[in-house]
Short mmCIF file of C-alpha atoms in Angstrom, two decimals:
data_model
loop_
_atom_site.label_atom_id
_atom_site.label_comp_id
_atom_site.label_asym_id
_atom_site.label_seq_id
_atom_site.Cartn_x
_atom_site.Cartn_y
_atom_site.Cartn_z
CA MET A 102 101.48 93.65 79.73
CA SER A 103 98.81 95.94 81.36
CA VAL A 104 95.46 95.00 82.77
CA SER A 105 93.88 96.12 79.39
CA GLY A 106 96.34 93.88 77.63
CA LEU A 107 95.14 90.93 79.48
CA VAL A 108 91.57 91.81 78.69
CA GLY A 109 92.39 92.28 75.00
CA ALA A 110 94.53 89.16 74.71
CA ARG A 111 91.46 87.00 75.97
CA ILE A 112 89.13 88.68 73.58
CA ARG A 113 91.41 87.94 70.71
CA ARG A 114 91.93 84.50 71.74
CA SER A 115 88.15 83.88 72.09
CA ARG A 116 87.52 85.56 68.65
CA LEU A 117 89.93 83.34 66.87
CA GLU A 118 88.62 80.38 68.56
CA GLN A 119 85.07 81.30 67.21
CA GLY A 120 86.62 81.92 63.74
CA LEU A 121 85.62 85.52 63.67
CA LYS A 122 87.13 88.48 62.02
CA GLN A 123 87.92 91.73 63.48
CA THR A 124 85.37 93.33 61.34
CA GLU A 125 82.58 90.86 62.17
CA LEU A 126 83.19 91.15 65.98
CA ALA A 127 83.47 94.78 65.85
CA LYS A 128 80.27 95.25 63.93
CA ALA A 129 78.42 93.08 66.19
CA CYS A 130 79.60 95.01 69.34
CA GLY A 131 78.92 98.50 67.70
CA ILE A 132 82.64 99.56 67.49
CA SER A 133 85.04 100.05 64.63
CA PRO A 134 87.63 97.43 63.58
CA SER A 135 90.41 99.75 64.27
CA TYR A 136 89.13 100.27 67.88
CA LEU A 137 88.98 96.69 68.44
CA ASN A 138 92.40 96.25 67.17
CA LEU A 139 93.53 98.67 69.60
CA ILE A 140 91.69 96.86 72.49
CA GLU A 141 93.08 93.42 71.52
CA HIS A 142 96.62 94.92 71.59
CA GLY A 143 96.21 96.26 75.10
CA ARG A 144 96.16 100.03 73.84
CA ARG A 145 92.67 100.98 74.95
CA ARG A 146 90.87 100.30 78.29
CA ILE A 147 87.58 98.34 78.16
CA GLY A 148 84.55 98.96 80.56
CA GLY A 149 82.01 96.49 81.85
CA LYS A 150 79.29 97.16 79.23
CA LEU A 151 81.68 96.42 76.33
CA ILE A 152 82.98 93.40 77.97
CA ALA A 153 79.40 92.23 78.38
CA ASP A 154 78.67 92.86 74.48
CA PHE A 155 81.92 90.93 73.65
CA ALA A 156 80.88 87.99 75.86
CA GLN A 157 77.41 87.82 74.43
CA THR A 158 78.87 87.87 70.72
CA LEU A 159 81.57 85.39 71.54
CA GLU A 160 79.08 83.19 73.65
CA VAL A 161 81.18 83.24 76.68
CA THR A 162 80.74 84.58 80.12
CA PRO A 163 81.78 88.04 80.96
CA GLU A 164 84.03 86.68 83.86
CA SER A 165 86.12 84.56 81.25
CA LEU A 166 87.02 87.80 79.54
CA SER A 167 87.52 89.80 82.56
CA ALA A 168 91.17 90.61 83.56
CA GLY A 169 90.25 90.12 87.36
CA VAL A 170 91.82 86.70 87.84
CA GLU A 171 94.79 87.29 85.48
CA ALA A 172 95.34 90.77 86.95
CA ALA A 173 95.33 89.44 90.70
CA ASP A 174 97.65 86.64 89.79
CA LEU A 175 100.16 89.07 87.97
CA ALA A 176 100.11 91.36 90.92
CA ARG A 177 100.79 88.48 93.22
CA LEU A 178 103.43 87.00 91.15
CA ARG A 179 105.23 90.36 90.86
CA ALA A 180 104.91 91.09 94.62
CA ILE A 181 106.48 87.54 95.25
CA ALA A 182 109.27 88.31 92.82
CA ALA A 183 109.94 91.73 94.44
CA GLY A 184 110.21 89.96 97.91
CA GLN A 185 112.34 87.05 96.86
CA ARG A 186 115.67 87.13 98.77
CA GLY A 187 118.67 85.09 97.64
CA GLY A 188 118.72 82.49 94.96
CA ALA A 189 117.89 83.14 91.32
CA ALA A 190 116.17 86.36 90.44
CA PRO A 191 112.84 85.51 88.55
CA GLU A 192 112.09 87.32 85.34
CA ALA A 193 109.58 89.64 86.65
CA GLU A 194 109.12 91.36 83.38
CA GLN A 195 107.71 88.19 81.98
CA ALA A 196 105.13 87.48 84.55
CA ASP A 197 102.31 88.41 82.17
CA GLU A 198 103.33 85.89 79.66
CA PHE A 199 103.78 83.29 82.37
CA VAL A 200 100.22 83.92 83.67
CA LEU A 201 98.50 83.82 80.13
CA ARG A 202 100.69 80.82 78.80
CA PHE A 203 100.89 78.77 81.88
CA PRO A 204 97.83 79.54 84.38
CA GLY A 205 98.24 76.22 86.26
CA TRP A 206 101.84 76.71 87.09
CA ALA A 207 101.22 80.43 88.06
CA ASP A 208 98.45 79.14 90.45
CA LEU A 209 100.83 76.60 91.98
CA VAL A 210 103.47 79.23 92.51
CA ILE A 211 101.18 81.68 94.08
CA ALA A 212 99.61 78.76 96.37
CA GLN A 213 103.02 77.89 97.56
CA ALA A 214 103.82 81.58 98.45
CA ASP A 215 100.50 81.80 100.25
CA GLN A 216 101.30 78.53 102.05
CA ALA A 217 104.55 79.99 103.15
CA ALA A 218 102.99 83.14 104.33
CA THR A 219 100.28 81.29 106.24
CA LEU A 220 102.94 79.26 108.09
CA GLU A 221 104.70 82.56 109.04
CA GLN A 222 101.42 83.99 110.17
CA ARG A 223 100.90 80.83 112.54
CA ILE A 224 104.47 81.21 113.76
CA THR A 225 103.90 84.94 114.37
CA VAL A 226 100.68 84.33 116.39
CA MET A 227 102.24 81.46 118.31
CA ALA A 228 105.17 83.62 119.31
CA ASP A 229 102.80 86.34 120.39
CA ARG A 230 100.80 83.91 122.61
CA MET A 231 103.94 82.32 124.04
CA ARG A 232 105.00 85.84 125.17
CA ARG A 233 101.74 87.24 126.27
CA ASP A 234 99.10 84.59 127.01
CA PRO A 235 99.11 83.96 130.78
CA VAL A 236 97.32 80.56 130.54
CA LEU A 237 99.78 79.44 127.99
CA ALA A 238 102.72 80.64 129.96
CA ALA A 239 101.48 78.69 133.10
CA SER A 240 101.31 75.49 131.19
CA ILE A 241 104.46 75.82 129.88
CA HIS A 242 105.95 76.68 133.25
CA ASN A 243 104.31 73.70 134.76
CA ILE A 244 105.81 71.43 132.19
CA LEU A 245 109.35 72.85 132.80
CA SER A 246 109.10 72.51 136.34
CA THR A 247 107.76 68.93 136.18
CA VAL A 248 110.67 67.91 133.73
CA THR A 249 113.15 69.39 136.18
CA ALA A 250 111.73 67.40 139.03
CA ILE A 251 111.94 64.14 137.06
CA ARG A 252 115.44 64.97 135.96
CA SER A 253 116.49 65.53 139.60
CA THR A 254 114.92 62.33 140.80
CA ALA A 255 116.45 60.19 137.96
CA GLY A 256 119.69 61.83 138.34
CA ILE A 257 119.83 60.58 142.17
CA LEU A 258 118.76 57.00 141.10
CA ALA A 259 121.29 56.88 138.25
CA GLY A 260 124.15 58.14 140.36
CA ASP A 261 127.07 56.39 141.84
CA ASP A 262 126.07 56.59 145.62
CA PRO A 263 124.05 53.74 146.73
CA VAL A 264 120.38 54.45 147.56
CA GLU A 265 118.57 52.62 150.22
CA PRO A 266 115.70 50.40 149.30
CA ALA A 267 113.23 52.55 151.09
CA TRP A 268 114.29 55.70 149.27
CA GLN A 269 114.44 53.87 145.98
CA ARG A 270 110.71 53.12 146.43
CA ARG A 271 109.91 56.68 147.41
CA PHE A 272 112.09 58.02 144.29
CA HIS A 273 110.05 55.48 142.02
CA ARG A 274 106.96 56.74 143.38
CA ASN A 275 107.88 60.38 142.77
CA LEU A 276 109.01 59.49 139.30
CA TYR A 277 105.46 57.82 138.68
CA GLU A 278 103.57 60.97 140.08
CA GLU A 279 105.76 63.34 138.38
CA SER A 280 105.18 61.68 135.09
CA GLN A 281 101.58 61.78 135.61
CA ARG A 282 101.61 65.46 136.26
CA LEU A 283 103.80 65.87 133.11
CA ALA A 284 101.30 63.84 131.15
CA ASP A 285 98.36 66.05 132.47
CA ALA A 286 100.37 69.21 131.80
CA THR A 287 101.18 68.35 128.18
CA GLU A 288 97.55 67.41 127.53
CA THR A 289 96.41 70.80 128.98
CA LEU A 290 99.15 72.50 126.77
CA ALA A 291 97.94 70.65 123.73
CA GLY A 292 94.44 71.78 124.44
CA ASP A 293 95.45 75.42 124.76
CA LEU A 294 97.32 75.30 121.41
CA GLU A 295 94.82 73.39 119.35
CA GLY A 296 91.47 73.90 120.95
CA ALA A 297 88.79 71.50 121.46
CA PRO A 298 87.35 69.34 118.52
CA GLY A 299 85.65 71.58 116.26
CA GLY A 300 88.04 74.44 116.87
CA LEU A 301 85.59 76.58 118.79
CA GLU A 302 87.45 76.57 122.37
CA ALA A 303 90.30 79.33 122.25
CA ALA A 304 92.20 81.33 124.70
CA ASP A 305 89.63 84.01 124.88
CA PRO A 306 86.37 85.23 123.56
CA VAL A 307 87.96 87.10 120.53
CA GLU A 308 89.72 83.95 119.53
CA THR A 309 86.65 81.75 120.30
CA ALA A 310 84.59 84.33 118.08
CA GLU A 311 87.04 84.30 115.22
CA ALA A 312 87.28 80.39 115.44
CA TRP A 313 83.49 80.04 115.00
CA LEU A 314 83.43 82.37 112.30
CA GLY A 315 86.09 80.14 110.63
CA ASP A 316 86.66 81.10 107.03
CA TRP A 317 83.62 83.57 107.33
CA SER A 318 81.61 81.49 104.69
CA VAL A 319 79.00 81.20 107.53
CA LEU A 320 78.19 84.76 106.66
CA ALA A 321 77.51 84.18 102.90
CA PRO A 322 73.80 83.62 103.37
CA LEU A 323 73.40 87.16 104.73
CA GLU A 324 74.32 88.58 101.44
CA ASP A 325 71.43 86.84 99.48
CA THR A 326 68.74 86.01 101.97
CA PRO A 327 66.83 88.94 103.81
CA GLY A 328 65.99 87.97 107.16
CA VAL A 329 68.40 85.11 107.70
CA ALA A 330 70.51 86.94 110.20
CA GLN A 331 68.36 85.65 113.25
CA GLN A 332 69.15 82.19 112.06
CA VAL A 333 72.97 82.75 111.97
CA ILE A 334 72.70 84.33 115.57
CA THR A 335 70.51 81.43 116.72
CA LYS A 336 73.24 78.97 115.64
CA ALA A 337 75.95 80.93 117.12
CA ARG A 338 73.96 81.00 120.43
CA ALA A 339 73.63 77.12 120.28
CA ASP A 340 77.39 76.69 119.58
CA LEU A 341 78.84 79.38 121.85
CA GLY A 342 76.27 79.91 124.61
CA GLU A 343 75.69 83.22 126.19
CA GLY A 344 78.87 85.27 126.87
CA ALA A 345 81.38 87.58 125.16
CA ALA A 346 82.14 85.43 122.39
CA PHE A 347 78.61 85.21 121.31
CA ASP A 348 78.08 89.00 121.78
CA ILE A 349 81.06 89.58 119.34
CA VAL A 350 79.65 87.21 116.54
CA ALA A 351 76.10 88.63 117.04
CA ASP A 352 77.30 92.11 116.64
CA HIS A 353 79.21 91.31 113.50
CA VAL A 354 76.37 89.29 111.89
CA ARG A 355 74.06 92.36 112.57
CA ASP A 356 76.54 94.46 110.77
CA VAL A 357 77.06 92.32 107.89
CA ALA A 358 73.24 91.98 107.40
CA GLN A 359 72.49 95.71 107.58
CA ASP A 360 75.45 96.52 105.19
CA ALA A 361 74.11 93.96 102.70
CA GLN A 362 70.95 95.83 102.62
CA ALA A 363 72.33 99.18 102.06
CA LEU A 364 74.73 98.10 99.53
CA PRO A 365 74.63 94.36 97.74
CA LEU A 366 77.86 93.00 96.73
CA GLY A 367 76.76 92.74 93.13
CA ALA A 368 76.23 96.54 93.07
CA LEU A 369 79.63 96.96 94.75
CA ARG A 370 81.38 94.89 92.10
CA ARG A 371 79.87 96.82 89.26
CA ALA A 372 80.95 100.03 90.65
CA MET A 373 84.52 98.56 91.16
CA ASP A 374 84.49 98.08 87.37
CA ASP A 375 84.69 102.07 87.32
CA CYS A 376 85.89 103.18 90.71
CA GLY A 377 88.35 100.31 91.50
CA ARG A 378 88.87 99.42 95.04
CA ASP A 379 89.23 102.97 96.33
CA PRO A 380 86.85 103.40 99.25
CA PHE A 381 86.53 107.01 99.02
CA ARG A 382 85.48 106.92 95.45
CA LEU A 383 83.13 104.17 96.28
CA ALA A 384 81.65 106.04 99.11
CA ASP A 385 81.01 109.08 97.11
CA ARG A 386 79.55 106.92 94.31
CA PHE A 387 76.86 105.46 96.69
CA ASP A 388 76.71 108.41 99.13
CA LEU A 389 77.29 106.00 102.09
CA ARG A 390 79.59 106.27 104.97
CA LEU A 391 83.02 105.18 104.66
CA ALA A 392 83.05 102.60 107.36
CA LEU A 393 79.97 100.78 105.51
CA ILE A 394 82.23 100.67 102.43
CA LEU A 395 85.11 99.44 104.31
CA ARG A 396 83.04 96.40 105.62
CA ARG A 397 81.61 95.82 102.35
CA LEU A 398 84.98 95.62 100.62
CA ALA A 399 86.04 93.23 103.48
CA ALA A 400 82.93 91.04 102.72
CA ALA A 401 83.88 90.57 98.98
CA PRO A 402 85.67 87.11 98.98
CA GLU A 403 87.45 87.76 95.78
CA LEU A 404 89.55 90.73 97.31
CA GLY A 405 90.76 88.55 100.32
CA ALA A 406 90.78 91.70 102.51
CA GLY A 407 91.57 91.87 106.18
CA LEU A 408 89.41 93.70 108.62
CA VAL A 409 90.15 94.62 112.28
CA LYS A 410 87.71 95.98 114.76
CA THR A 411 88.54 97.50 117.99
CA ASP A 412 86.71 99.07 121.00
CA ALA A 413 86.99 102.64 122.12
CA ASP A 414 90.17 101.74 124.05
CA GLY A 415 92.04 100.32 121.06
CA ALA A 416 91.66 96.62 122.13
CA VAL A 417 91.11 94.45 119.16
CA VAL A 418 87.58 92.77 119.28
CA LEU A 419 87.63 91.01 115.87
CA ARG A 420 90.09 90.21 113.12
CA ARG A 421 89.65 88.84 109.63
CA GLN A 422 93.39 88.00 108.73
CA THR A 423 94.60 88.33 105.03
CA THR A 424 97.45 86.42 103.49
CA GLY A 425 100.87 87.97 104.39
CA PHE A 426 99.47 90.34 106.86
CA THR A 427 98.97 88.98 110.30
CA VAL A 428 97.54 91.29 113.12
CA PRO A 429 98.38 89.68 116.68
CA ARG A 430 96.04 90.42 119.53
CA PHE A 431 98.62 91.90 121.67
CA GLY A 432 101.68 94.16 120.63
CA ALA A 433 102.37 94.95 117.07
CA ALA A 434 101.48 98.90 117.66
CA ARG A 435 102.90 99.70 114.29
CA LEU A 436 100.23 97.60 112.64
CA LEU A 437 97.54 98.95 114.73
CA TRP A 438 98.67 102.59 114.74
CA PRO A 439 96.13 103.69 111.96
CA LEU A 440 93.37 102.44 114.35
CA TYR A 441 94.69 104.29 117.16
CA ALA A 442 95.00 107.50 115.21
CA ALA A 443 91.53 107.11 113.96
CA LEU A 444 90.19 106.79 117.52
CA GLU A 445 91.87 110.18 118.42
CA GLN A 446 89.43 111.86 115.84
CA PRO A 447 86.25 109.87 115.14
CA GLY A 448 84.98 110.43 111.80
CA ARG A 449 88.38 111.35 110.19
CA ALA A 450 89.70 108.53 107.95
CA GLU A 451 93.50 107.37 108.16
CA VAL A 452 95.17 105.85 105.11
CA HIS A 453 98.57 104.36 105.45
CA VAL A 454 100.87 101.81 103.52
CA LEU A 455 102.49 99.33 105.73
CA GLY A 456 105.08 96.62 104.91
CA ARG A 457 105.38 92.99 106.19
CA GLY A 458 108.64 91.04 105.94
CA GLY A 459 109.41 87.49 106.26
CA ALA A 460 110.34 85.14 103.40
CA SER A 461 109.07 87.99 101.04
CA TRP A 462 108.28 91.75 101.45
CA GLU A 463 104.81 92.91 100.62
CA GLU A 464 103.04 96.29 101.07
CA PHE A 465 99.52 96.70 102.31
CA ARG A 466 97.23 99.68 102.08
CA VAL A 467 95.13 100.31 105.09
CA TRP A 468 92.13 102.47 105.72
CA ALA A 469 90.92 103.01 109.18
CA ILE A 470 88.00 105.08 110.69
CA ALA A 471 86.21 105.32 113.87
CA GLU A 472 82.59 106.03 114.37
CA THR A 473 80.34 106.93 117.49
CA GLN A 474 77.61 104.55 117.86
CA LYS A 475 74.17 104.93 119.40
CA GLY A 476 74.48 105.42 123.07
CA GLY A 477 77.94 107.37 122.60
CA THR A 478 80.26 104.40 122.39
CA VAL A 479 83.12 104.53 119.90
CA LYS A 480 84.29 101.89 117.61
CA ALA A 481 86.99 101.54 114.99
CA MET A 482 87.82 99.52 111.94
CA MET A 483 90.65 98.97 109.58
CA LEU A 484 90.56 97.52 106.24
CA VAL A 485 93.65 95.68 104.80
CA LEU A 486 94.28 95.18 101.18
CA PRO A 487 97.45 94.40 99.10
CA ASN A 488 98.94 97.74 97.93
CA LEU A 489 97.72 97.40 94.25
CA ASP A 490 96.38 100.34 92.31
CA PRO A 491 92.67 100.55 92.92
#
């Protein structure tokens, strides 16, 4: 079933629940009964205005008729089915019926797949830190060396050769001291891995900034309340203090506040009804810079988009991860290549389709562009979205 079919099915179901005939609903919405019949059977696309007319007549919300949720669920289920490896093959061609008839079960399947993808992300990030984080590597080395010393001392005491009492006392003292070292080292390692209470202490300023942003809901007031940016920045300063992490957060908060003034999310959503999620079409629609459109799409929570920012040298300075597509801080040059290419020619957009494996294979479409800021500095950003038709 197509996206228009999902809309039509909802309209038909709401009409029948209201006890209306096709002729009655069609007349109220200013269309012919034959056209309504085509809509209900998914043979005609439907725009935002007509959905609003149907919603008003049927006394429901436009969102309840919109195919946004069902279309997204359907796309996710198909992507999950396509990436399934081994075991019974799901009936992908019946995914549309599954979404419409059993929305709760569909949400459960998607939630489980997302949970598996999240766990894979954590493993990827942890493996990356284990390889490249010098602080973490030093903690692990300290633990291994301490364990080795304890094992050697215990081996001497447990051996067949007799040990004089004076040496026994010395070895016991060594065991105690090395055990204390081991306890301190493991506590340090746990702190490196988990962070301090509240999750604000991370390995470096970038991770600290990302931890403070959390699920990014802290930025929501910037969309609806002009002038609130300074309050968010003040809170960030109180939590983080002065330093690189605060600078990263403050810079991003200012970007979001300025972008929200230039293009409110409500206007962006209405435009997506006609233009889809294509950043180029949206940029033409509003006559705005592509970089701003990319940041606005990343700010729309329903899209679940990822966003990566780098400095002029290509070093990642901020990431908003998206389910199934993890961008590590170091390495993973293939995933960051669109950003590197954009930095080579500021102002020229890079569009790529990248795939991520794991328990399931999923493709993502990325848009990257670099801009020259005031003062001559260059920054780049990359938007990451599941590779669905805009």
